[in-house]
Short mmCIF file of C-alpha atoms in Angstrom, two decimals:
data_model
loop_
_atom_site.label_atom_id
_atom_site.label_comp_id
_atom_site.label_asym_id
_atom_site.label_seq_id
_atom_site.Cartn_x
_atom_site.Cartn_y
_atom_site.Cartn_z
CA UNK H 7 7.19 13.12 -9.91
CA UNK H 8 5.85 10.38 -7.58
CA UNK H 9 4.25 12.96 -5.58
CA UNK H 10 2.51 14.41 -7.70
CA UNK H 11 0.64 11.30 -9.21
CA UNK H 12 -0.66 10.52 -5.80
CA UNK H 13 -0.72 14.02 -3.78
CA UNK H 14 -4.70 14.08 -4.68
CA UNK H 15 -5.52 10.70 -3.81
CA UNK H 16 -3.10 10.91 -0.48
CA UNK H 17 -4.68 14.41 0.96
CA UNK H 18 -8.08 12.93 0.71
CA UNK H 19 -7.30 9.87 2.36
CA UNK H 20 -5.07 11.49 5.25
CA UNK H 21 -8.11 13.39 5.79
CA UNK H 22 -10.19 10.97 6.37
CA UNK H 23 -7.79 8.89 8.39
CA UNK H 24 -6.90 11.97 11.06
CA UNK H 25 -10.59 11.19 12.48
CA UNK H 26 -9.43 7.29 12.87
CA UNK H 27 -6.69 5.88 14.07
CA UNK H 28 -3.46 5.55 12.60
CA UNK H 29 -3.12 1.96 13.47
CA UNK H 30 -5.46 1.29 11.33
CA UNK H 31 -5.53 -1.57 8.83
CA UNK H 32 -6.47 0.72 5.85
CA UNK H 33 -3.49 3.41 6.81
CA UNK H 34 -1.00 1.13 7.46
CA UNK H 35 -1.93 -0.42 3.55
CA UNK H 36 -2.22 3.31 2.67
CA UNK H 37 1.20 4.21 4.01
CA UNK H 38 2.90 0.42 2.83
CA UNK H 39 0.95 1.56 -0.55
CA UNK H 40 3.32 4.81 -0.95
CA UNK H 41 6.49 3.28 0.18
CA UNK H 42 5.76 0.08 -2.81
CA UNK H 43 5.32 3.36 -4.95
CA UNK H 44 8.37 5.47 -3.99
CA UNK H 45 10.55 1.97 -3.90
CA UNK H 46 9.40 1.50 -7.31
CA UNK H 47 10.05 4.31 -9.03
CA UNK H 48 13.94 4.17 -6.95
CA UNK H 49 14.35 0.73 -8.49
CA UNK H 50 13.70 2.08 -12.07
CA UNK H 51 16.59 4.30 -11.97
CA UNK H 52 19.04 1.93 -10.07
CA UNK H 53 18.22 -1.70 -11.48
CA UNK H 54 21.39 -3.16 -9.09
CA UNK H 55 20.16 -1.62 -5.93
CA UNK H 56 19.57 -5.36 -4.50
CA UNK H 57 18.60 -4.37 -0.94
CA UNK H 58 16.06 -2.05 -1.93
CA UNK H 59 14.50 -4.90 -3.66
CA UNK H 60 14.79 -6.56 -0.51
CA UNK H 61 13.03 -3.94 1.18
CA UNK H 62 10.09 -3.94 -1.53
CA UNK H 63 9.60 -7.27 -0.87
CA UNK H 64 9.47 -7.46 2.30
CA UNK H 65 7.14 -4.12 2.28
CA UNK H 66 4.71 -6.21 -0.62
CA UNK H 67 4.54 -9.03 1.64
CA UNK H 68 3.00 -6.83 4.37
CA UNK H 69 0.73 -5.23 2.56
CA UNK H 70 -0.53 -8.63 0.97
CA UNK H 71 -0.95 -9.98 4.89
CA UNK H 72 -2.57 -7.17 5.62
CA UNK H 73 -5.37 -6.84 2.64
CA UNK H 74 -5.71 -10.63 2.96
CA UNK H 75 -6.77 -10.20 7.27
CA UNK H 76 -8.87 -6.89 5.79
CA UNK H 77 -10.38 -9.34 3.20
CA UNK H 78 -11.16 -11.68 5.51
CA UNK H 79 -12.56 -9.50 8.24
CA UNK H 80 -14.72 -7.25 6.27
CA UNK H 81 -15.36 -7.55 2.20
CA UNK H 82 -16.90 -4.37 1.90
CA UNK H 83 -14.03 -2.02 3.32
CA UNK H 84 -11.44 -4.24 1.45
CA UNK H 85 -13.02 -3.71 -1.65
CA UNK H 86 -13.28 0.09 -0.94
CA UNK H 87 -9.77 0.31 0.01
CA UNK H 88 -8.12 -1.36 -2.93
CA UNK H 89 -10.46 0.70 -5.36
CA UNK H 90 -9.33 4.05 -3.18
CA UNK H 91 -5.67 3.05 -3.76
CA UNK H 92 -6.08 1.54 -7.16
CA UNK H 93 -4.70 -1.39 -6.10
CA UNK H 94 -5.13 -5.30 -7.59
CA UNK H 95 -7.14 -7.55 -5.57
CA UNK H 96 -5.54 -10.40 -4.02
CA UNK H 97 -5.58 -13.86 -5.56
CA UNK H 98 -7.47 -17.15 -4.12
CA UNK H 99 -6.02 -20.24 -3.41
#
């Protein structure tokens, strides 16, 4: 189900990111991006599953340290990214 949603949006991008390299900030938010998405539809089925939320969390924090260096760095390909992956921009302090 998960894979479906995001199979057209993931090709493209994998594409794209063969050429670069996989270090990258914007794969490793890609890749963080599909784990938050594949946690998150686990943790509708199995509420109690605490260490999986764990695991999210730990996973969201990443990816918010991550878009928030990318944000910081260089507006243009953060605001690219986060409209690529359909993603919320990050809050200011």
């Amino acid at each position: 189900m998960v894979k479906n949603a995001f199979s057209s949006v993931s090709s493209v991008f994998l594409q794209e990111e063969k050429e670069k390299k996989q270090g990258s900030v914007e794969f490793q938010v890609f890749s963080f991006t599909n784990k938050i998405r594949r946690l998150t539809s686990h943790l509708e089925l199995h509420r109690k599953d605490y260490l999986s939320q764990r695991g999210l969390r730990k996973i969201l924090g990443k990816r918010q340290r991550l878009l928030a260096y990318l944000s910081k760095k260089n507006r243009v390909r953060y605001k690219e990214l986060i409209g690529r992956l359909d993603i919320r921009e990050l809050k200011t302090h």
